[in-house]
Amino acid sequence: MNARLRSFVERELATPVSAPIAGMAAQLAATLGGRAVLFYGSALRTGDMDGVLDFYVLTDRARGSPLRRLGMRWLWPDVSFHEVIIDGVTLRAKVATMPLATFEKATRGSFIDTTIWTRFVQPSALVWCADEATESRVVGAIGDAAITAARFAAVLGPERGAPREYWQALFRETYRAEMRVEAPGREQQILVYDPARYETLLPIAWDAGEVAHSAEAGIVAPQLPFATYRALSQAWLVRVRAGKALNIARLIKAAFTFDGAARYGLWKVQRHTGISVELTPWREAHPVMAAPAVLWRVMRARAS
């Protein structure tokens, strides 16, 4: 990573957040054994704490049962739902957890998974960190995510065009590869919040990733050697072929390992329908088996 990209990443990761969000990050780090906590998603842009906040907790190693640790090796991250009261206000968060070393490999594109570098080429803030050495590793990983994303964008985008066209192509194709349930045009919604950021980032990431390019009057054109273009194209085809199966496997894993799934689901039901369903010990322990009965109860309540 060159100095320009490092400066860009350091500045963005230092985005200030409110005291309650910083406090929740510290509590999550203590609870989950975190070395660093990243905050991202719509609340980072808006500051709205009424919904579910999004955090990534990076740890020294996978934790939990042998089965969970095996899942973390291949089907990271672990996902959990947390409710924390800070200054009398209840904050809710969906938290992804994975080892920092795995995160670093994922952002470099070392795995066929596309979700990590796609997520973290978008804005995030480093809201809690154990020490300077860990902070440096996180900065490097976020920079690698930008390089990985920009290199694939050079292949998936047009021969020449505005920077936003490359990002639109990248996000559109990653959604398809991941079998994400996203409305058409979602890739444009990502860019609309801060188009200047992405316009600035693309040539910086290309330079850092040694992608030669020309720029004139707002139009850019990557100039990849044929061997590099072919290698990236083949790498992308592998990810497309494996992406859907990988995402299905991850969803199945989440159905049985999502800590707090029942609380999260019932909160979502109440928020979106206004119908309150009691969280019983059985529902909390068996969220998958409890789901059909909860759905039936909600349907009956809405019908009446």
Coordinates of C-alpha atoms in Angstrom, one line a residue:
M1 CA 0.0 0.0 0.0
N2 CA 1.4 3.3 -1.0
A3 CA 1.5 6.5 1.1
R4 CA -1.6 8.1 -0.7
L5 CA -3.8 5.1 0.0
R6 CA -2.6 4.7 3.6
S7 CA -3.4 8.4 4.2
F8 CA -6.8 8.0 2.6
V9 CA -7.6 5.0 4.8
E10 CA -6.2 6.4 8.0
R11 CA -8.3 9.6 7.6
E12 CA -11.5 7.7 6.9
L13 CA -11.0 5.2 9.7
A14 CA -10.6 8.1 12.1
T15 CA -14.2 9.3 11.3
P16 CA -15.6 10.5 14.7
V17 CA -18.6 8.7 16.2
S18 CA -20.9 9.5 19.1
A19 CA -20.0 8.5 22.6
P20 CA -22.7 5.8 22.9
I21 CA -21.4 4.1 19.8
A22 CA -17.8 4.3 21.0
G23 CA -19.0 2.9 24.4
M24 CA -20.8 0.0 22.8
A25 CA -17.7 -0.8 20.7
A26 CA -15.6 -1.0 23.9
Q27 CA -18.2 -3.3 25.5
L28 CA -18.3 -5.6 22.4
A29 CA -14.5 -5.8 22.4
A30 CA -14.6 -6.9 26.1
T31 CA -17.4 -9.4 25.6
L32 CA -16.0 -11.0 22.4
G33 CA -12.3 -10.7 23.0
G34 CA -11.8 -8.1 20.3
R35 CA -8.5 -6.6 19.2
A36 CA -10.2 -4.0 17.0
V37 CA -13.8 -2.9 16.3
L38 CA -15.0 -1.5 13.0
F39 CA -18.3 0.4 12.7
Y40 CA -20.0 0.7 9.3
G41 CA -23.4 0.9 7.6
S42 CA -26.0 3.5 7.3
A43 CA -25.7 4.7 10.9
L44 CA -22.1 5.7 10.2
R45 CA -23.4 8.2 7.6
T46 CA -26.5 9.4 9.4
G47 CA -25.7 9.0 13.2
D48 CA -29.2 7.4 13.6
M49 CA -29.0 5.0 16.6
D50 CA -32.7 4.0 16.5
G51 CA -32.2 0.9 14.3
V52 CA -29.6 -1.9 14.4
L53 CA -26.0 -0.8 14.3
D54 CA -23.4 -2.7 12.4
F55 CA -20.0 -3.7 13.9
Y56 CA -17.2 -6.0 12.9
V57 CA -15.1 -7.3 15.9
L58 CA -11.7 -8.6 14.9
T59 CA -10.2 -11.1 17.4
D60 CA -6.9 -12.9 17.9
R61 CA -8.4 -16.3 17.0
A62 CA -11.7 -18.1 16.6
R63 CA -13.5 -18.8 19.8
G64 CA -16.2 -21.2 21.0
S65 CA -16.8 -24.9 20.4
P66 CA -14.7 -27.0 17.9
L67 CA -17.6 -27.0 15.5
R68 CA -17.9 -23.2 15.6
R69 CA -14.1 -22.8 15.2
L70 CA -14.2 -25.1 12.2
G71 CA -17.0 -23.0 10.8
M72 CA -15.0 -19.8 11.4
R73 CA -12.2 -21.3 9.3
W74 CA -14.3 -21.7 6.2
L75 CA -17.6 -19.9 6.8
W76 CA -16.7 -16.7 8.7
P77 CA -17.8 -14.5 10.2
D78 CA -19.8 -15.5 13.3
V79 CA -22.8 -13.3 13.7
S80 CA -24.6 -12.2 16.9
F81 CA -27.1 -9.8 18.1
H82 CA -26.5 -7.5 21.2
E83 CA -28.5 -5.1 23.2
V84 CA -26.6 -2.7 25.4
I85 CA -27.9 0.2 27.6
I86 CA -25.7 3.2 27.6
D87 CA -26.7 6.4 29.4
G88 CA -30.2 5.1 29.7
V89 CA -30.6 4.4 25.9
T90 CA -30.9 0.9 24.6
L91 CA -28.6 0.3 21.6
R92 CA -29.0 -2.7 19.4
A93 CA -26.3 -4.1 17.1
K94 CA -25.7 -7.0 14.7
V95 CA -22.1 -8.0 15.2
A96 CA -19.8 -10.0 12.9
T97 CA -16.8 -11.6 14.5
M98 CA -13.7 -13.0 12.8
P99 CA -10.0 -13.4 13.5
L100 CA -7.9 -10.5 12.4
A101 CA -5.5 -12.8 10.5
T102 CA -8.4 -14.2 8.5
F103 CA -9.7 -10.6 7.9
E104 CA -6.3 -9.7 6.5
K105 CA -6.3 -12.6 4.1
A106 CA -9.9 -12.0 3.0
T107 CA -9.2 -8.3 2.2
R108 CA -6.2 -9.3 0.0
G109 CA -8.6 -11.6 -2.0
S110 CA -6.8 -14.7 -0.9
F111 CA -10.2 -16.5 -0.6
I112 CA -12.9 -17.1 -3.2
D113 CA -15.3 -15.1 -0.9
T114 CA -16.1 -11.6 -2.1
T115 CA -18.0 -10.2 0.9
I116 CA -15.2 -8.8 3.0
W117 CA -13.3 -6.7 0.5
T118 CA -16.6 -5.6 -1.1
R119 CA -17.9 -4.5 2.3
F120 CA -14.7 -2.7 3.4
V121 CA -14.0 -0.8 0.2
Q122 CA -17.1 1.1 1.5
P123 CA -16.7 3.6 4.4
S124 CA -16.0 2.3 7.9
A125 CA -14.6 3.7 11.1
L126 CA -12.1 2.1 13.5
V127 CA -13.9 2.9 16.8
W128 CA -11.9 0.8 19.2
C129 CA -8.4 -0.7 19.0
A130 CA -6.2 -2.5 21.5
D131 CA -2.9 -1.0 20.4
E132 CA -1.0 0.7 17.7
A133 CA 0.3 -2.5 16.1
T134 CA -3.2 -3.8 15.7
E135 CA -4.3 -0.4 14.3
S136 CA -1.6 -0.6 11.7
R137 CA -2.7 -4.1 10.6
V138 CA -6.3 -2.9 10.3
V139 CA -5.3 0.1 8.2
G140 CA -3.3 -2.3 6.0
A141 CA -6.2 -4.6 5.6
I142 CA -8.7 -1.9 4.7
G143 CA -6.1 -0.6 2.1
D144 CA -5.9 -4.1 0.7
A145 CA -9.7 -4.3 0.4
A146 CA -9.6 -1.1 -1.7
I147 CA -6.8 -2.6 -3.9
T148 CA -8.6 -5.9 -4.4
A149 CA -11.9 -4.2 -5.2
A150 CA -10.3 -1.7 -7.6
R151 CA -8.4 -4.5 -9.5
F152 CA -11.6 -6.5 -10.1
A153 CA -13.4 -3.2 -11.0
A154 CA -10.9 -2.7 -13.8
V155 CA -12.0 -6.0 -15.3
L156 CA -15.7 -5.8 -14.6
G157 CA -16.1 -2.2 -15.7
P158 CA -16.1 -0.6 -19.2
E159 CA -12.9 -0.1 -21.3
R160 CA -13.1 3.5 -20.4
G161 CA -15.6 5.6 -18.4
A162 CA -16.3 7.7 -15.3
P163 CA -15.0 6.2 -12.0
R164 CA -18.6 5.6 -10.8
E165 CA -19.2 3.2 -13.7
Y166 CA -16.4 0.9 -12.5
W167 CA -17.8 0.9 -8.9
Q168 CA -21.3 0.3 -10.2
A169 CA -20.1 -2.6 -12.3
L170 CA -18.2 -4.1 -9.3
F171 CA -21.1 -3.9 -6.8
R172 CA -23.6 -5.1 -9.3
E173 CA -21.5 -8.2 -10.1
T174 CA -20.6 -9.0 -6.5
Y175 CA -24.3 -8.9 -5.6
R176 CA -25.0 -11.4 -8.4
A177 CA -22.1 -13.6 -7.3
E178 CA -23.2 -13.6 -3.7
M179 CA -26.9 -14.2 -4.4
R180 CA -27.7 -11.1 -2.4
V181 CA -31.4 -10.1 -2.1
E182 CA -31.0 -6.5 -3.2
A183 CA -33.3 -4.3 -5.2
P184 CA -32.2 -3.4 -8.7
G185 CA -30.1 -0.3 -8.6
R186 CA -28.7 -0.9 -5.1
E187 CA -25.2 -0.4 -6.5
Q188 CA -26.1 3.2 -7.3
Q189 CA -27.5 3.8 -3.9
I190 CA -24.1 2.9 -2.4
L191 CA -22.4 5.6 -4.5
V192 CA -25.0 8.4 -4.1
Y193 CA -24.1 9.1 -0.5
D194 CA -20.6 10.3 -1.3
P195 CA -19.7 10.1 -5.1
A196 CA -16.6 12.2 -4.7
R197 CA -15.1 9.7 -2.3
Y198 CA -15.3 6.9 -4.8
E199 CA -14.1 9.1 -7.6
T200 CA -11.1 10.0 -5.6
L201 CA -10.4 6.4 -4.3
L202 CA -10.4 4.6 -7.7
P203 CA -7.2 6.0 -9.2
I204 CA -5.5 5.9 -5.8
A205 CA -6.3 2.2 -5.4
W206 CA -5.3 1.5 -9.0
D207 CA -1.9 3.2 -8.3
A208 CA -1.4 1.2 -5.2
G209 CA -2.4 -2.0 -7.0
E210 CA -0.1 -1.3 -9.9
V211 CA -2.9 -0.9 -12.4
A212 CA -1.7 1.5 -15.0
H213 CA -4.5 3.9 -16.2
S214 CA -5.1 7.1 -18.1
A215 CA -7.4 9.9 -17.0
E216 CA -8.7 12.8 -19.0
A217 CA -11.7 15.1 -18.4
G218 CA -13.2 12.8 -15.7
I219 CA -12.8 9.7 -17.9
V220 CA -10.5 7.0 -16.8
A221 CA -9.2 3.8 -18.6
P222 CA -7.3 1.0 -17.0
Q223 CA -4.5 -0.5 -19.0
L224 CA -4.0 -4.0 -17.9
P225 CA -1.5 -6.4 -19.6
F226 CA -3.3 -9.3 -21.2
A227 CA -1.8 -11.8 -18.7
T228 CA -3.1 -9.7 -15.8
Y229 CA -6.5 -9.2 -17.4
R230 CA -6.9 -13.0 -18.0
A231 CA -5.8 -13.9 -14.5
L232 CA -8.2 -11.5 -12.9
S233 CA -11.0 -12.6 -15.3
Q234 CA -10.4 -16.3 -14.4
A235 CA -10.2 -15.4 -10.7
W236 CA -13.6 -13.7 -11.0
L237 CA -15.2 -16.7 -12.8
V238 CA -14.1 -18.9 -9.9
R239 CA -15.8 -16.6 -7.5
V240 CA -19.0 -16.4 -9.5
R241 CA -19.3 -20.2 -9.7
A242 CA -18.6 -20.7 -6.0
G243 CA -20.3 -17.6 -4.6
K244 CA -23.9 -18.8 -4.5
A245 CA -23.1 -22.1 -2.9
L246 CA -20.8 -20.3 -0.4
N247 CA -23.5 -17.9 0.6
I248 CA -26.1 -20.7 1.0
A249 CA -23.7 -22.5 3.3
R250 CA -23.1 -19.4 5.3
L251 CA -26.8 -18.8 5.7
I252 CA -27.3 -22.4 6.9
K253 CA -24.5 -21.9 9.4
A254 CA -26.0 -18.6 10.6
A255 CA -29.4 -20.3 11.1
F256 CA -27.8 -22.5 13.8
T257 CA -25.1 -20.3 15.2
F258 CA -26.5 -16.8 15.2
D259 CA -26.3 -15.8 18.9
G260 CA -29.3 -13.8 19.9
A261 CA -31.2 -14.7 16.7
A262 CA -34.6 -15.0 18.5
R263 CA -34.2 -11.6 20.2
Y264 CA -33.2 -10.0 16.9
G265 CA -36.1 -11.6 15.0
L266 CA -38.7 -10.6 17.5
W267 CA -37.4 -7.1 17.7
K268 CA -37.6 -6.9 13.9
V269 CA -41.2 -8.2 13.9
Q270 CA -42.3 -5.6 16.5
R271 CA -40.5 -2.8 14.6
H272 CA -42.0 -3.6 11.2
T273 CA -45.4 -4.9 12.2
G274 CA -46.1 -3.4 15.6
I275 CA -46.9 -6.8 17.0
S276 CA -45.1 -7.8 20.2
V277 CA -44.2 -11.5 20.7
E278 CA -42.9 -12.8 24.0
L279 CA -39.3 -14.0 24.1
T280 CA -39.6 -17.3 26.0
P281 CA -36.6 -19.4 27.0
W282 CA -37.6 -22.0 24.5
R283 CA -37.8 -19.5 21.6
E284 CA -34.4 -18.1 22.6
A285 CA -32.9 -21.6 22.7
H286 CA -34.5 -22.8 19.5
P287 CA -35.1 -19.9 17.1
V288 CA -35.3 -22.0 13.9
M289 CA -37.9 -24.3 15.3
A290 CA -39.8 -21.4 16.9
A291 CA -40.0 -19.4 13.7
P292 CA -43.0 -21.0 12.1
A293 CA -45.2 -20.6 15.2
V294 CA -44.1 -17.0 15.5
L295 CA -44.9 -16.3 11.9
W296 CA -48.3 -17.9 12.3
R297 CA -49.1 -15.8 15.3
V298 CA -48.0 -12.6 13.5
M299 CA -50.2 -13.5 10.5
R300 CA -53.2 -14.1 12.7
A301 CA -52.7 -10.9 14.6
R302 CA -52.4 -8.9 11.4
A303 CA -55.5 -10.6 9.9
S304 CA -57.6 -9.7 13.0

